[in-house]
Coordinates of C-alpha atoms in Angstrom, one line a residue:
X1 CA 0.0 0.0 0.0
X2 CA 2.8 2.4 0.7
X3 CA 3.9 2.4 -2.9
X4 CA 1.0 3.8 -4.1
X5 CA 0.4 6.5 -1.5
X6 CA 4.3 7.6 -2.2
X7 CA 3.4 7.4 -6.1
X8 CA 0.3 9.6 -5.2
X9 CA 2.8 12.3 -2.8
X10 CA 5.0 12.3 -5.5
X11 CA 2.8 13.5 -8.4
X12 CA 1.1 15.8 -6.3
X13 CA 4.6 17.4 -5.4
X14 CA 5.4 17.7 -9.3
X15 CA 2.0 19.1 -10.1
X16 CA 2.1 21.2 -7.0
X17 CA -1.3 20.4 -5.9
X18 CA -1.9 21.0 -2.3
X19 CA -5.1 19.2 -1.8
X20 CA -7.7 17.3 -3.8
X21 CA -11.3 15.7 -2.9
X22 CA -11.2 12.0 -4.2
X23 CA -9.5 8.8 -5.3
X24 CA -10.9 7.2 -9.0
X25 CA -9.2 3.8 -9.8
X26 CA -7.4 3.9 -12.9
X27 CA -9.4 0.6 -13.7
X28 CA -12.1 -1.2 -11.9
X29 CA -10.2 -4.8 -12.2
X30 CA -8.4 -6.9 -9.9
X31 CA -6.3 -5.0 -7.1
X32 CA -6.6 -1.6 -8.6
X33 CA -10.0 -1.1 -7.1
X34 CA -8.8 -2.1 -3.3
X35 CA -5.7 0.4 -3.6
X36 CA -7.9 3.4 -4.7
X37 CA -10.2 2.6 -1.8
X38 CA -6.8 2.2 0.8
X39 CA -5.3 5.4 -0.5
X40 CA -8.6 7.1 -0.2
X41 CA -8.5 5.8 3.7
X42 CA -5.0 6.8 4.0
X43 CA -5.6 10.4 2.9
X44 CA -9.1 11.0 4.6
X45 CA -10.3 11.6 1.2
X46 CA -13.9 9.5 -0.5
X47 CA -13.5 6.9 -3.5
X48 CA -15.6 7.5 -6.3
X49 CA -18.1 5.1 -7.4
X50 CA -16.0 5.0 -10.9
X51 CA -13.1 4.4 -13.1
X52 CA -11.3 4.8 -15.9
X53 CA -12.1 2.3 -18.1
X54 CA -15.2 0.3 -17.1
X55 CA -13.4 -3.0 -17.6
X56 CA -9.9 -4.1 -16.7
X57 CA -7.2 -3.7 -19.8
X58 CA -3.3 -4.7 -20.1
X59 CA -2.3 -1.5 -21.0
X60 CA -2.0 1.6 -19.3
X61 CA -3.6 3.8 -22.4
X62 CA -6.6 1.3 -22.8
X63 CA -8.9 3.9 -20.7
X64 CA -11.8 6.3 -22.1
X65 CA -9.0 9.5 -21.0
X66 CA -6.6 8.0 -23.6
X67 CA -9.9 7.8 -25.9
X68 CA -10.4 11.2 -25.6
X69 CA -6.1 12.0 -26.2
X70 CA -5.6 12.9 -22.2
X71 CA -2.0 11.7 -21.6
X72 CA -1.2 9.8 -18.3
X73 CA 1.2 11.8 -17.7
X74 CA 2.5 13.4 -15.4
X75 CA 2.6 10.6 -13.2
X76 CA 4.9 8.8 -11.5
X77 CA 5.6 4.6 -9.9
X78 CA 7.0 3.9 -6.6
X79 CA 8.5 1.1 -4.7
X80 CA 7.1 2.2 -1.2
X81 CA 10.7 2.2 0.2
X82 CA 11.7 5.2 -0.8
X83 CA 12.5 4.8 -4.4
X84 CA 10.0 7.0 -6.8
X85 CA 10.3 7.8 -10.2
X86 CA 8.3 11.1 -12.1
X87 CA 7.3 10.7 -15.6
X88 CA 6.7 14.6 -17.0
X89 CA 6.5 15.1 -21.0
X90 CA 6.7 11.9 -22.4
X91 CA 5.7 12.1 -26.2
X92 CA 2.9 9.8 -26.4
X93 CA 0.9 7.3 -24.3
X94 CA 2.8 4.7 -25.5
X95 CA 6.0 5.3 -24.8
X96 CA 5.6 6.5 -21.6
X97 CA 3.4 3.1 -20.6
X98 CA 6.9 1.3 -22.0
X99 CA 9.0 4.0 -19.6
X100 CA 7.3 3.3 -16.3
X101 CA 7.0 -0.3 -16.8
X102 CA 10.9 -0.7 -17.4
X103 CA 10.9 1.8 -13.8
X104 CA 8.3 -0.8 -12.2
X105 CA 11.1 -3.5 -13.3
X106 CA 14.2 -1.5 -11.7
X107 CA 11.8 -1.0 -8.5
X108 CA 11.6 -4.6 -8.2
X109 CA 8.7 -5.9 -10.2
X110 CA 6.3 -4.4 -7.8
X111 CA 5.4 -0.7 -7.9
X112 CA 2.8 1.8 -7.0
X113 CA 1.3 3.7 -10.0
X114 CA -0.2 7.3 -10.1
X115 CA -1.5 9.2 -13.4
X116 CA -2.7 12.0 -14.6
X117 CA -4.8 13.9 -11.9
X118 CA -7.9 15.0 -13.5
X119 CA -11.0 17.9 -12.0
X120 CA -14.5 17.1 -11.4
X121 CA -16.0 17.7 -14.4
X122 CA -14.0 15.4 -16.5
X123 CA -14.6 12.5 -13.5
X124 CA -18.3 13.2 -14.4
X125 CA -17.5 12.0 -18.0
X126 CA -15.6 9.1 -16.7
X127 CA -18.1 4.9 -16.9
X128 CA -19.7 5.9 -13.5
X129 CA -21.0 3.1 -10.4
X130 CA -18.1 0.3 -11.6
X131 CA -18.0 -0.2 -7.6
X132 CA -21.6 -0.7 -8.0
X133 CA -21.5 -3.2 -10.8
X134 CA -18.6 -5.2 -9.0
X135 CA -20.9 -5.5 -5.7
X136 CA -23.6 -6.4 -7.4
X137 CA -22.1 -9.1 -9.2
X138 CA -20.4 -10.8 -5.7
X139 CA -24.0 -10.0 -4.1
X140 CA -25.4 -12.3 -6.6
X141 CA -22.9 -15.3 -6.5
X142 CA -23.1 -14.9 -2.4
X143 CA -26.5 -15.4 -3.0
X144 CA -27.1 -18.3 -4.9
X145 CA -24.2 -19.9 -3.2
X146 CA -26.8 -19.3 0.2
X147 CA -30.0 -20.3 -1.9
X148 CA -27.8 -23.6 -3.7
X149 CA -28.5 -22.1 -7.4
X150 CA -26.9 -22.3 -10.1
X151 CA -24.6 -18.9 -9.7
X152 CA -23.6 -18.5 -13.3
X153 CA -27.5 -18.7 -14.4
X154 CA -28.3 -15.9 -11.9
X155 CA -25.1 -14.1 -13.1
X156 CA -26.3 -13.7 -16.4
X157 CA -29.8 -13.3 -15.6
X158 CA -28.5 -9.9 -14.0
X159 CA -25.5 -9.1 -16.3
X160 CA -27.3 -9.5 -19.8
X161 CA -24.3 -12.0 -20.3
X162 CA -23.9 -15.2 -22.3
X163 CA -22.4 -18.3 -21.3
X164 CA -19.9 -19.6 -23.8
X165 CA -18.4 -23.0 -22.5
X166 CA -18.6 -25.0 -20.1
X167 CA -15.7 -27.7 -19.4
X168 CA -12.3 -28.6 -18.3
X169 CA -9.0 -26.6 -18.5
X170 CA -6.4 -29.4 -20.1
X171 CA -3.6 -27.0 -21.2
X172 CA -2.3 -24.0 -20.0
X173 CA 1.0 -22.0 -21.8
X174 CA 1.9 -18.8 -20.6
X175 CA 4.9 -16.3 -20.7
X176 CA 5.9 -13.0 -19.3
X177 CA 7.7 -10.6 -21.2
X178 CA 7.7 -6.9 -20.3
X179 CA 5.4 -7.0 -17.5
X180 CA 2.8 -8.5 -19.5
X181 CA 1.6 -12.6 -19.1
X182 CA 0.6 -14.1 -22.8
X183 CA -0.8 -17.3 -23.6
X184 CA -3.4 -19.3 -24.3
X185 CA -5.9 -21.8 -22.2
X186 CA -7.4 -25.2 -23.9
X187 CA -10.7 -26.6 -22.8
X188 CA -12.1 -29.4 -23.0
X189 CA -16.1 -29.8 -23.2
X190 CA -18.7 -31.7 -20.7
X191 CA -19.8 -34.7 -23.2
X192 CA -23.4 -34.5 -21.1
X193 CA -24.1 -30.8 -22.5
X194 CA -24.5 -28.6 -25.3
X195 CA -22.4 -24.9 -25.5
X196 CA -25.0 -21.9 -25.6
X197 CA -23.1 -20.2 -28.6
X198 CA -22.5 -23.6 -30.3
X199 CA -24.8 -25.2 -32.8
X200 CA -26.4 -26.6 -30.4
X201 CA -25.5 -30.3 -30.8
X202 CA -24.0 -32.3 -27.8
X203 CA -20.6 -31.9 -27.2
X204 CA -17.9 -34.5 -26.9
X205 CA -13.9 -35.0 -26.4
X206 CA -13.4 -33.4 -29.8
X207 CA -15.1 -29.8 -28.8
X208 CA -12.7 -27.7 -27.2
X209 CA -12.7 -23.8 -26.5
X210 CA -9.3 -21.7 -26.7
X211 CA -8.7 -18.7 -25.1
X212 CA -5.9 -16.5 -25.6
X213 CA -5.1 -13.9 -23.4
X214 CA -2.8 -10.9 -22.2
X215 CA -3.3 -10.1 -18.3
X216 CA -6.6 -10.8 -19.5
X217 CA -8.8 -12.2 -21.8
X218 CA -8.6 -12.1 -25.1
X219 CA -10.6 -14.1 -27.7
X220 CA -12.6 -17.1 -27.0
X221 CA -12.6 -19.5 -30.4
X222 CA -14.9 -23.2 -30.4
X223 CA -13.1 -25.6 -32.1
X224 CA -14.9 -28.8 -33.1
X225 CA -13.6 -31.9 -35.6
X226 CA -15.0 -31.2 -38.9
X227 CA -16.3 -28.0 -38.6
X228 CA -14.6 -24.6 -39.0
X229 CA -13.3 -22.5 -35.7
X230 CA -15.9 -20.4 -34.5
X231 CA -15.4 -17.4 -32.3
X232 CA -17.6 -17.3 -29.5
X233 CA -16.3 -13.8 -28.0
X234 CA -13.7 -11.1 -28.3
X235 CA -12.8 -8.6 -26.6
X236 CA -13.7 -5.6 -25.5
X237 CA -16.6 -7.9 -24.4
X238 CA -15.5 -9.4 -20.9
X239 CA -14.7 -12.7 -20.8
X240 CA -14.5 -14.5 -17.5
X241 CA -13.7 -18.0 -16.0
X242 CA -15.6 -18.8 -13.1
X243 CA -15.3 -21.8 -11.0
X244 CA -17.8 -24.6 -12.1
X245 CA -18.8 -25.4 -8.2
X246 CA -19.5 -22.3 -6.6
X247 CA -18.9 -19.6 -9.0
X248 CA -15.8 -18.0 -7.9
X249 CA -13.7 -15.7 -10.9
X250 CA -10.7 -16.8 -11.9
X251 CA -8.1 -15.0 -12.9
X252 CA -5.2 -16.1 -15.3
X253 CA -3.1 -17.0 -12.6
X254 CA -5.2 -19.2 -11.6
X255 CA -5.9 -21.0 -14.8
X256 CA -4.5 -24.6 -14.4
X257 CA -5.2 -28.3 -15.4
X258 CA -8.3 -29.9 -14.4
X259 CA -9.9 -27.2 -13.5
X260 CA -13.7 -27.4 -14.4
X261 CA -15.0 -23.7 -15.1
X262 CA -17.3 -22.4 -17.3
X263 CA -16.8 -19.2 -19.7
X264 CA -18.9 -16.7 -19.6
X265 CA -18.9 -13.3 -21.6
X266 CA -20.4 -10.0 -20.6
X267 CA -21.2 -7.1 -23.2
X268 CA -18.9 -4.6 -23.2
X269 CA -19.8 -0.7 -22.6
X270 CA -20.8 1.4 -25.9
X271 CA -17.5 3.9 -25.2
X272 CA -15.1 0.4 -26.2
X273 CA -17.6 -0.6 -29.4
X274 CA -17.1 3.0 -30.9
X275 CA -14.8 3.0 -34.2
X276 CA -12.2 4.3 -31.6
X277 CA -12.9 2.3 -29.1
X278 CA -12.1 -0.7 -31.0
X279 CA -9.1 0.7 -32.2
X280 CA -7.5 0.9 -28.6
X281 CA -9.4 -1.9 -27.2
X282 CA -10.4 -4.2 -29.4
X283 CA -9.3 -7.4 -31.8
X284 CA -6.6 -5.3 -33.8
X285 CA -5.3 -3.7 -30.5
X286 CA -3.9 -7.1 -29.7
X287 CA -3.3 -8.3 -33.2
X288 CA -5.9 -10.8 -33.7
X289 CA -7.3 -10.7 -37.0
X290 CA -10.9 -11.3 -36.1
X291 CA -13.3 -9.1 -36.4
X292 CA -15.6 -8.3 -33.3
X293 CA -18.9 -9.3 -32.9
X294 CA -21.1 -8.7 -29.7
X295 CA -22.4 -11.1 -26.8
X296 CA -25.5 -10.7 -24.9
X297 CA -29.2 -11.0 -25.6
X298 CA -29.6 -6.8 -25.6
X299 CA -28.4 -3.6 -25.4
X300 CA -25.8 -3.0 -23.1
X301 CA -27.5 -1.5 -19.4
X302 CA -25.3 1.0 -17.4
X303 CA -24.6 0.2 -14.0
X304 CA -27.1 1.5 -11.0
X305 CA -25.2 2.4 -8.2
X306 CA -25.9 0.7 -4.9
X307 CA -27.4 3.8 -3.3
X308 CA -30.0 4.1 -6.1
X309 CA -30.9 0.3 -5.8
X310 CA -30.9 0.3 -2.0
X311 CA -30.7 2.9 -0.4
X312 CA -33.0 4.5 2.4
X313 CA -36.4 5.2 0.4
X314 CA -35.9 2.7 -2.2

């Protein structure tokens, strides 16, 4: 925690800000979200309900400020022992991404991160209630964990998702390189049942679904013995591994053989299906040569924050 608190002191030294009002996640995934909430804590300061990108991305320009050209910079990455690096006027977002994550490397592999800071009315532009949508997603496999349902069911009931696969993970290859892990998962389908985005017919040991991925993931592509590869999802729709007995999400890390999961896909926010959007975030930004096509069963359905759904009066 203290690396991202000295990564916060030290941008505010450089921008010679004095004092600010809140703490907004740079994405909504993973540990991100917990940090923004500790530093908030740390500096008496509220989190906002929000982020920067309404998903979680690889890289440090995938967010809708980079859509809109707002550089991450200044900013600076810190080691929380005293070690800090400032990032100032690098000449584009990419560059300086490649900059701080050759400083999070010197630091030791592990570094607190601090961007841009940005004023209220450009947070009120920013995908709003992403702590919202991630409560309301753990509410609902709590609860059909309590009520023995089926929690992926319920998940997409509430998420306007579709489930793509269901089966068992029986190869894994991944590599770092440059802070980044890249690889690919192979499943293995459930002979007893069919795959929702299949064509329907019963699947057996020669269906399997393969997923690449880059910190997250990527593409999901059906593969089954006579018939030509189908892709099932792509980013930036989410696509997400959650355990087959009580509907825990898995992360890439986590991804290993035997492990019986099923592969679900949620839509992704309009701001990422936007010519732009799928410039930066989509099938070309990782260069897959597929084009994208959406999941779900209707339009995509903002977030309600938590207040709206239940708060007093409601």
């Amino acid at each position: 925690m203290h690396e991202v608190i000295d990564a916060m002191n030290a941008v505010l030294e450089t921008t010679n800000i004095t004092s600010f009002d809140a703490v907004i996640p740079n994405e909504i995934g993973g540990m991100n979200a917990f940090e923004a909430l500790l530093a908030a804590y740390h500096f008496g300061k509220s989190t906002l309900d929000a982020d920067c990108v309404a998903r979680a991305y690889p890289y440090l320009w995938q967010t809708v400020r980079c859509l809109r050209d707002v550089p991450v910079v200044p900013a600076a990455v810190a080691d929380g022992a005293g070690k800090r690096e400032v990032f100032t006027a690098e000449t584009d977002n990419f560059r300086a991404e490649e900059l701080m994550r050759d400083a999070c490397t010197d630091l030791g592999s592990l570094a607190g991160i601090c961007l841009n800071p940005l004023n209220g009315s450009e947070a009120r532009t920013l995908p709003r209630n992403s702590y919202s949508l991630a409560w309301c997603i753990g509410r609902s496999i709590a609860l059909s964990r309590s009520k023995k349902i089926d929690p992926v069911t319920a998940l997409l009931k509430e998420q306007n998702g579709a489930l793509l696969f269901r089966g068992k993970i029986i190869s894994v290859v991944r590599q770092v390189a440059k802070g980044f892990t890249r690889g690919s998962v192979l499943l293995s389908a459930f002979s007893e049942e069919p795959t929702s985005r299949s064509s329907g017919e019963n699947n057996s040991s020669l269906t399997t679904l393969a997923v690449e991925f880059e910190n997250e993931n990527l593409c999901a592509v059906l593969k089954q013995e006579g018939e030509e590869d189908k892709v099932l999802a792509i980013c930036p729709d989410l696509i997400c591994f959650l355990d087959l007995a009580n509907g825990a999400p898995l992360g890439i890390s986590d991804y290993k053989y035997g492990l019986r999961v099923s592969v679900v896909a949620l839509t992704a926010p309009p701001v990422w299906t936007t010519e732009r959007g799928l410039e930066m975030g989509g099938p070309s930004a990782f260069g897959l040569d597929m084009k994208y096509t959406p999941v779900g069963t209707g339009a995509y359905e903002p977030p309600k924050s938590v207040w709206q759904m239940f708060g007093k009066g409601q």
